[in-house]
Amino acid sequence: AHGVRRILMANQLVGKQNMATIANLQRDPEFEFYCLVDSAAHIDQLGAFYSTRGQRLNVLLELGVEGGRTGVRDNEQLQAVLAGLSRWRHTIALCGVEIYEGVLSDESSIRAFLQRAVEVTGQLAAEHRFQRAPILLSGAGSAWYDVVAEVFSAAAFGDAVEIVLRPGCYLPHDVGAYREAQAR
């Protein structure tokens, strides 16, 4: 529909067919797309593809937890991703930070992870790494949306950061886990 802002976040934009599909969708000025990145190799693949098309790709840095399966989990990996983003600065636009905290089970671990996201966002903003204003900070793909909202709001970024609380998995997949979490 005209005037409706469409946004899509994806973390598995691999393969030329998928990239070509997204690149074609990006020709629509109403379509706003953000790809999650957590490795320099992924950034190099995206940068090479999009540079040949003369297009830019918006990305969010995905932070992960130690022992998790996705996301930047340590400072060494963060530095490698930032170096990759610097190499492709004219093709890949860092627009924000994204997390999924649902892999953690206790509130203190979640709060520590959220604080890390706030600190990384603040650090990257101070270094002028983001190519979008306001910067996006997204989380709450779990039952902990209230804690995410509290911690992100307390960061007091003001208008410099747009906080996006989003759902995690949907439909029947997580219904039992969320029912239990709500009961707690």
mmCIF file of N, CA and C in Angstrom, residues 56-145:
data_model
loop_
_atom_site.group_PDB
_atom_site.id
_atom_site.type_symbol
_atom_site.label_atom_id
_atom_site.label_comp_id
_atom_site.label_asym_id
_atom_site.label_seq_id
_atom_site.Cartn_x
_atom_site.Cartn_y
_atom_site.Cartn_z
ATOM 1 N N ARG A 56 23.326 -0.207 -2.328
ATOM 2 C CA ARG A 56 23.764 -0.261 -0.932
ATOM 3 C C ARG A 56 22.842 -1.201 -0.165
ATOM 4 N N LEU A 57 23.402 -1.846 0.827
ATOM 5 C CA LEU A 57 22.641 -2.740 1.681
ATOM 6 C C LEU A 57 22.721 -2.232 3.117
ATOM 7 N N ASN A 58 21.571 -2.083 3.748
ATOM 8 C CA ASN A 58 21.509 -1.709 5.156
ATOM 9 C C ASN A 58 21.721 -2.950 6.011
ATOM 10 N N VAL A 59 22.575 -2.837 7.020
ATOM 11 C CA VAL A 59 22.814 -3.966 7.910
ATOM 12 C C VAL A 59 22.727 -3.535 9.365
ATOM 13 N N LEU A 60 22.411 -4.520 10.198
ATOM 14 C CA LEU A 60 22.450 -4.371 11.648
ATOM 15 C C LEU A 60 23.485 -5.348 12.170
ATOM 16 N N LEU A 61 24.332 -4.877 13.056
ATOM 17 C CA LEU A 61 25.304 -5.728 13.715
ATOM 18 C C LEU A 61 24.555 -6.614 14.702
ATOM 19 N N GLU A 62 24.651 -7.927 14.510
ATOM 20 C CA GLU A 62 23.989 -8.840 15.440
ATOM 21 C C GLU A 62 24.967 -9.227 16.542
ATOM 22 N N LEU A 63 24.589 -8.920 17.780
ATOM 23 C CA LEU A 63 25.386 -9.341 18.926
ATOM 24 C C LEU A 63 24.848 -10.671 19.424
ATOM 25 N N GLY A 64 25.739 -11.552 19.835
ATOM 26 C CA GLY A 64 25.346 -12.849 20.353
ATOM 27 C C GLY A 64 25.939 -13.085 21.727
ATOM 28 N N VAL A 65 25.567 -14.201 22.304
ATOM 29 C CA VAL A 65 26.061 -14.559 23.637
ATOM 30 C C VAL A 65 27.125 -15.629 23.509
ATOM 31 N N GLU A 66 28.032 -15.658 24.450
ATOM 32 C CA GLU A 66 29.083 -16.662 24.458
ATOM 33 C C GLU A 66 28.448 -18.047 24.438
ATOM 34 N N GLY A 67 28.930 -18.891 23.540
ATOM 35 C CA GLY A 67 28.381 -20.228 23.403
ATOM 36 C C GLY A 67 27.140 -20.292 22.525
ATOM 37 N N GLY A 68 26.652 -19.136 22.078
ATOM 38 C CA GLY A 68 25.490 -19.098 21.198
ATOM 39 C C GLY A 68 25.868 -19.488 19.785
ATOM 40 N N ARG A 69 24.857 -19.592 18.920
ATOM 41 C CA ARG A 69 25.141 -20.035 17.553
ATOM 42 C C ARG A 69 25.228 -18.897 16.555
ATOM 43 N N THR A 70 24.780 -17.704 16.916
ATOM 44 C CA THR A 70 24.860 -16.567 15.993
ATOM 45 C C THR A 70 25.271 -15.323 16.759
ATOM 46 N N GLY A 71 25.597 -14.320 15.996
ATOM 47 C CA GLY A 71 25.929 -13.030 16.591
ATOM 48 C C GLY A 71 27.401 -12.907 16.945
ATOM 49 N N VAL A 72 27.854 -11.665 17.029
ATOM 50 C CA VAL A 72 29.217 -11.358 17.455
ATOM 51 C C VAL A 72 29.296 -11.650 18.951
ATOM 52 N N ARG A 73 30.187 -12.563 19.338
ATOM 53 C CA ARG A 73 30.234 -13.023 20.715
ATOM 54 C C ARG A 73 31.422 -12.535 21.522
ATOM 55 N N ASP A 74 32.408 -11.948 20.861
ATOM 56 C CA ASP A 74 33.564 -11.447 21.614
ATOM 57 C C ASP A 74 34.168 -10.248 20.888
ATOM 58 N N ASN A 75 35.111 -9.598 21.535
ATOM 59 C CA ASN A 75 35.687 -8.377 20.982
ATOM 60 C C ASN A 75 36.488 -8.639 19.705
ATOM 61 N N GLU A 76 37.162 -9.784 19.631
ATOM 62 C CA GLU A 76 37.928 -10.110 18.427
ATOM 63 C C GLU A 76 37.007 -10.229 17.212
ATOM 64 N N GLN A 77 35.894 -10.900 17.390
ATOM 65 C CA GLN A 77 34.929 -11.034 16.304
ATOM 66 C C GLN A 77 34.322 -9.670 15.961
ATOM 67 N N LEU A 78 34.048 -8.857 16.969
ATOM 68 C CA LEU A 78 33.514 -7.511 16.730
ATOM 69 C C LEU A 78 34.482 -6.694 15.883
ATOM 70 N N GLN A 79 35.762 -6.738 16.212
ATOM 71 C CA GLN A 79 36.751 -5.972 15.449
ATOM 72 C C GLN A 79 36.846 -6.461 14.008
ATOM 73 N N ALA A 80 36.742 -7.772 13.795
ATOM 74 C CA ALA A 80 36.779 -8.312 12.428
ATOM 75 C C ALA A 80 35.571 -7.832 11.625
ATOM 76 N N VAL A 81 34.399 -7.827 12.251
ATOM 77 C CA VAL A 81 33.188 -7.356 11.569
ATOM 78 C C VAL A 81 33.305 -5.871 11.252
ATOM 79 N N LEU A 82 33.799 -5.087 12.193
ATOM 80 C CA LEU A 82 33.953 -3.650 11.956
ATOM 81 C C LEU A 82 34.954 -3.385 10.836
ATOM 82 N N ALA A 83 36.013 -4.186 10.767
ATOM 83 C CA ALA A 83 36.976 -4.040 9.669
ATOM 84 C C ALA A 83 36.307 -4.362 8.333
ATOM 85 N N GLY A 84 35.492 -5.404 8.310
ATOM 86 C CA GLY A 84 34.755 -5.751 7.088
ATOM 87 C C GLY A 84 33.819 -4.630 6.668
ATOM 88 N N LEU A 85 33.129 -4.049 7.641
ATOM 89 C CA LEU A 85 32.226 -2.932 7.332
ATOM 90 C C LEU A 85 33.000 -1.734 6.802
ATOM 91 N N SER A 86 34.190 -1.493 7.327
ATOM 92 C CA SER A 86 35.018 -0.390 6.826
ATOM 93 C C SER A 86 35.440 -0.623 5.383
ATOM 94 N N ARG A 87 35.757 -1.877 5.050
ATOM 95 C CA ARG A 87 36.159 -2.199 3.667
ATOM 96 C C ARG A 87 35.040 -1.913 2.674
ATOM 97 N N TRP A 88 33.808 -2.097 3.097
ATOM 98 C CA TRP A 88 32.667 -1.967 2.197
ATOM 99 C C TRP A 88 31.786 -0.773 2.561
ATOM 100 N N ARG A 89 32.364 0.252 3.150
ATOM 101 C CA ARG A 89 31.608 1.402 3.665
ATOM 102 C C ARG A 89 30.690 2.042 2.622
ATOM 103 N N HIS A 90 31.076 2.029 1.369
ATOM 104 C CA HIS A 90 30.252 2.665 0.340
ATOM 105 C C HIS A 90 29.167 1.737 -0.213
ATOM 106 N N THR A 91 29.211 0.478 0.202
ATOM 107 C CA THR A 91 28.238 -0.506 -0.280
ATOM 108 C C THR A 91 27.372 -1.054 0.843
ATOM 109 N N ILE A 92 27.957 -1.243 2.019
ATOM 110 C CA ILE A 92 27.260 -1.813 3.176
ATOM 111 C C ILE A 92 27.131 -0.710 4.229
ATOM 112 N N ALA A 93 25.898 -0.389 4.599
ATOM 113 C CA ALA A 93 25.641 0.704 5.541
ATOM 114 C C ALA A 93 25.255 0.147 6.912
ATOM 115 N N LEU A 94 26.114 0.357 7.894
ATOM 116 C CA LEU A 94 25.791 -0.053 9.259
ATOM 117 C C LEU A 94 24.742 0.908 9.810
ATOM 118 N N CYS A 95 23.588 0.345 10.164
ATOM 119 C CA CYS A 95 22.450 1.164 10.582
ATOM 120 C C CYS A 95 22.060 0.962 12.042
ATOM 121 N N GLY A 96 22.617 -0.037 12.686
ATOM 122 C CA GLY A 96 22.250 -0.264 14.069
ATOM 123 C C GLY A 96 22.765 -1.570 14.616
ATOM 124 N N VAL A 97 22.201 -1.932 15.772
ATOM 125 C CA VAL A 97 22.596 -3.125 16.512
ATOM 126 C C VAL A 97 21.336 -3.924 16.813
ATOM 127 N N GLU A 98 21.443 -5.247 16.721
ATOM 128 C CA GLU A 98 20.310 -6.140 16.965
ATOM 129 C C GLU A 98 20.770 -7.267 17.872
ATOM 130 N N ILE A 99 19.868 -7.693 18.744
ATOM 131 C CA ILE A 99 20.150 -8.826 19.619
ATOM 132 C C ILE A 99 18.940 -9.738 19.701
ATOM 133 N N TYR A 100 19.195 -10.962 20.115
ATOM 134 C CA TYR A 100 18.134 -11.890 20.505
ATOM 135 C C TYR A 100 18.557 -12.458 21.855
ATOM 136 N N GLU A 101 17.830 -12.099 22.868
ATOM 137 C CA GLU A 101 18.178 -12.472 24.238
ATOM 138 C C GLU A 101 17.477 -13.727 24.726
ATOM 139 N N GLY A 102 16.607 -14.296 23.903
ATOM 140 C CA GLY A 102 15.811 -15.441 24.316
ATOM 141 C C GLY A 102 16.598 -16.711 24.585
ATOM 142 N N VAL A 103 17.866 -16.777 24.171
ATOM 143 C CA VAL A 103 18.678 -17.957 24.449
ATOM 144 C C VAL A 103 19.149 -17.982 25.897
ATOM 145 N N LEU A 104 18.985 -16.882 26.597
ATOM 146 C CA LEU A 104 19.374 -16.806 28.009
ATOM 147 C C LEU A 104 18.155 -17.098 28.873
ATOM 148 N N SER A 105 18.401 -17.648 30.051
ATOM 149 C CA SER A 105 17.259 -18.076 30.858
ATOM 150 C C SER A 105 17.074 -17.319 32.163
ATOM 151 N N ASP A 106 18.083 -16.576 32.596
ATOM 152 C CA ASP A 106 17.883 -15.857 33.857
ATOM 153 C C ASP A 106 18.046 -14.351 33.638
ATOM 154 N N GLU A 107 17.314 -13.617 34.437
ATOM 155 C CA GLU A 107 17.224 -12.167 34.236
ATOM 156 C C GLU A 107 18.563 -11.465 34.377
ATOM 157 N N SER A 108 19.424 -11.905 35.281
ATOM 158 C CA SER A 108 20.705 -11.214 35.444
ATOM 159 C C SER A 108 21.573 -11.365 34.196
ATOM 160 N N SER A 109 21.568 -12.548 33.570
ATOM 161 C CA SER A 109 22.326 -12.739 32.327
ATOM 162 C C SER A 109 21.748 -11.894 31.206
ATOM 163 N N ILE A 110 20.444 -11.818 31.151
ATOM 164 C CA ILE A 110 19.777 -11.018 30.126
ATOM 165 C C ILE A 110 20.108 -9.542 30.297
ATOM 166 N N ARG A 111 20.036 -9.059 31.528
ATOM 167 C CA ARG A 111 20.368 -7.652 31.772
ATOM 168 C C ARG A 111 21.819 -7.348 31.400
ATOM 169 N N ALA A 112 22.734 -8.257 31.695
ATOM 170 C CA ALA A 112 24.140 -8.053 31.335
ATOM 171 C C ALA A 112 24.304 -8.008 29.814
ATOM 172 N N PHE A 113 23.617 -8.897 29.102
ATOM 173 C CA PHE A 113 23.675 -8.921 27.641
ATOM 174 C C PHE A 113 23.085 -7.642 27.044
ATOM 175 N N LEU A 114 21.967 -7.202 27.597
ATOM 176 C CA LEU A 114 21.346 -5.960 27.130
ATOM 177 C C LEU A 114 22.261 -4.768 27.370
ATOM 178 N N GLN A 115 22.919 -4.754 28.521
ATOM 179 C CA GLN A 115 23.844 -3.659 28.825
ATOM 180 C C GLN A 115 25.010 -3.668 27.836
ATOM 181 N N ARG A 116 25.471 -4.859 27.462
ATOM 182 C CA ARG A 116 26.524 -4.957 26.446
ATOM 183 C C ARG A 116 26.053 -4.344 25.133
ATOM 184 N N ALA A 117 24.810 -4.626 24.747
ATOM 185 C CA ALA A 117 24.262 -4.053 23.513
ATOM 186 C C ALA A 117 24.215 -2.535 23.593
ATOM 187 N N VAL A 118 23.818 -2.019 24.730
ATOM 188 C CA VAL A 118 23.769 -0.563 24.936
ATOM 189 C C VAL A 118 25.177 0.024 24.827
ATOM 190 N N GLU A 119 26.149 -0.627 25.464
ATOM 191 C CA GLU A 119 27.526 -0.130 25.443
ATOM 192 C C GLU A 119 28.119 -0.167 24.042
ATOM 193 N N VAL A 120 27.906 -1.257 23.321
ATOM 194 C CA VAL A 120 28.424 -1.356 21.951
ATOM 195 C C VAL A 120 27.771 -0.292 21.069
ATOM 196 N N THR A 121 26.476 -0.111 21.204
ATOM 197 C CA THR A 121 25.779 0.911 20.421
ATOM 198 C C THR A 121 26.354 2.295 20.722
ATOM 199 N N GLY A 122 26.533 2.600 21.997
ATOM 200 C CA GLY A 122 27.101 3.894 22.381
ATOM 201 C C GLY A 122 28.514 4.088 21.870
ATOM 202 N N GLN A 123 29.323 3.040 21.957
ATOM 203 C CA GLN A 123 30.708 3.109 21.478
ATOM 204 C C GLN A 123 30.761 3.353 19.980
ATOM 205 N N LEU A 124 29.963 2.584 19.227
ATOM 206 C CA LEU A 124 29.962 2.745 17.773
ATOM 207 C C LEU A 124 29.401 4.102 17.354
ATOM 208 N N ALA A 125 28.430 4.600 18.099
ATOM 209 C CA ALA A 125 27.896 5.940 17.813
ATOM 210 C C ALA A 125 28.964 7.000 18.051
ATOM 211 N N ALA A 126 29.707 6.864 19.142
ATOM 212 C CA ALA A 126 30.779 7.824 19.443
ATOM 213 C C ALA A 126 31.869 7.792 18.379
ATOM 214 N N GLU A 127 32.073 6.626 17.772
ATOM 215 C CA GLU A 127 33.070 6.476 16.705
ATOM 216 C C GLU A 127 32.505 6.832 15.327
ATOM 217 N N HIS A 128 31.262 7.278 15.273
ATOM 218 C CA HIS A 128 30.588 7.659 14.023
ATOM 219 C C HIS A 128 30.574 6.519 13.006
ATOM 220 N N ARG A 129 30.307 5.314 13.470
ATOM 221 C CA ARG A 129 30.292 4.126 12.612
ATOM 222 C C ARG A 129 28.960 3.930 11.888
ATOM 223 N N PHE A 130 27.894 4.512 12.424
ATOM 224 C CA PHE A 130 26.577 4.272 11.850
ATOM 225 C C PHE A 130 26.309 5.206 10.681
ATOM 226 N N GLN A 131 25.611 4.685 9.681
ATOM 227 C CA GLN A 131 25.266 5.451 8.491
ATOM 228 C C GLN A 131 23.766 5.682 8.404
ATOM 229 N N ARG A 132 23.114 5.694 9.534
ATOM 230 C CA ARG A 132 21.671 5.947 9.597
ATOM 231 C C ARG A 132 21.388 6.786 10.820
ATOM 232 N N ALA A 133 20.467 7.716 10.665
ATOM 233 C CA ALA A 133 20.001 8.508 11.804
ATOM 234 C C ALA A 133 18.480 8.512 11.766
ATOM 235 N N PRO A 134 17.855 8.102 12.826
ATOM 236 C CA PRO A 134 18.457 7.616 14.057
ATOM 237 C C PRO A 134 19.002 6.197 13.889
ATOM 238 N N ILE A 135 19.911 5.858 14.764
ATOM 239 C CA ILE A 135 20.487 4.525 14.834
ATOM 240 C C ILE A 135 19.396 3.571 15.316
ATOM 241 N N LEU A 136 19.380 2.359 14.776
ATOM 242 C CA LEU A 136 18.420 1.352 15.238
ATOM 243 C C LEU A 136 19.054 0.490 16.331
ATOM 244 N N LEU A 137 18.282 0.212 17.368
ATOM 245 C CA LEU A 137 18.670 -0.731 18.420
ATOM 246 C C LEU A 137 17.474 -1.640 18.623
ATOM 247 N N SER A 138 17.635 -2.914 18.271
ATOM 248 C CA SER A 138 16.504 -3.824 18.260
ATOM 249 C C SER A 138 16.756 -5.052 19.118
ATOM 250 N N GLY A 139 15.735 -5.440 19.864
ATOM 251 C CA GLY A 139 15.783 -6.643 20.684
ATOM 252 C C GLY A 139 14.380 -7.046 21.073
ATOM 253 N N ALA A 140 14.310 -8.010 21.972
ATOM 254 C CA ALA A 140 13.060 -8.482 22.580
ATOM 255 C C ALA A 140 12.375 -9.544 21.768
ATOM 256 N N GLY A 141 13.118 -10.330 21.039
ATOM 257 C CA GLY A 141 12.510 -11.432 20.329
ATOM 258 C C GLY A 141 12.256 -12.605 21.250
ATOM 259 N N SER A 142 11.787 -12.324 22.452
ATOM 260 C CA SER A 142 11.561 -13.383 23.435
ATOM 261 C C SER A 142 10.491 -12.961 24.422
ATOM 262 N N ALA A 143 10.446 -13.680 25.511
ATOM 263 C CA ALA A 143 9.500 -13.377 26.585
ATOM 264 C C ALA A 143 10.003 -12.253 27.483
ATOM 265 N N TRP A 144 11.185 -11.732 27.223
ATOM 266 C CA TRP A 144 11.792 -10.723 28.097
ATOM 267 C C TRP A 144 11.629 -9.301 27.550
ATOM 268 N N TYR A 145 10.605 -9.066 26.756
ATOM 269 C CA TYR A 145 10.426 -7.756 26.116
ATOM 270 C C TYR A 145 10.333 -6.630 27.130
#
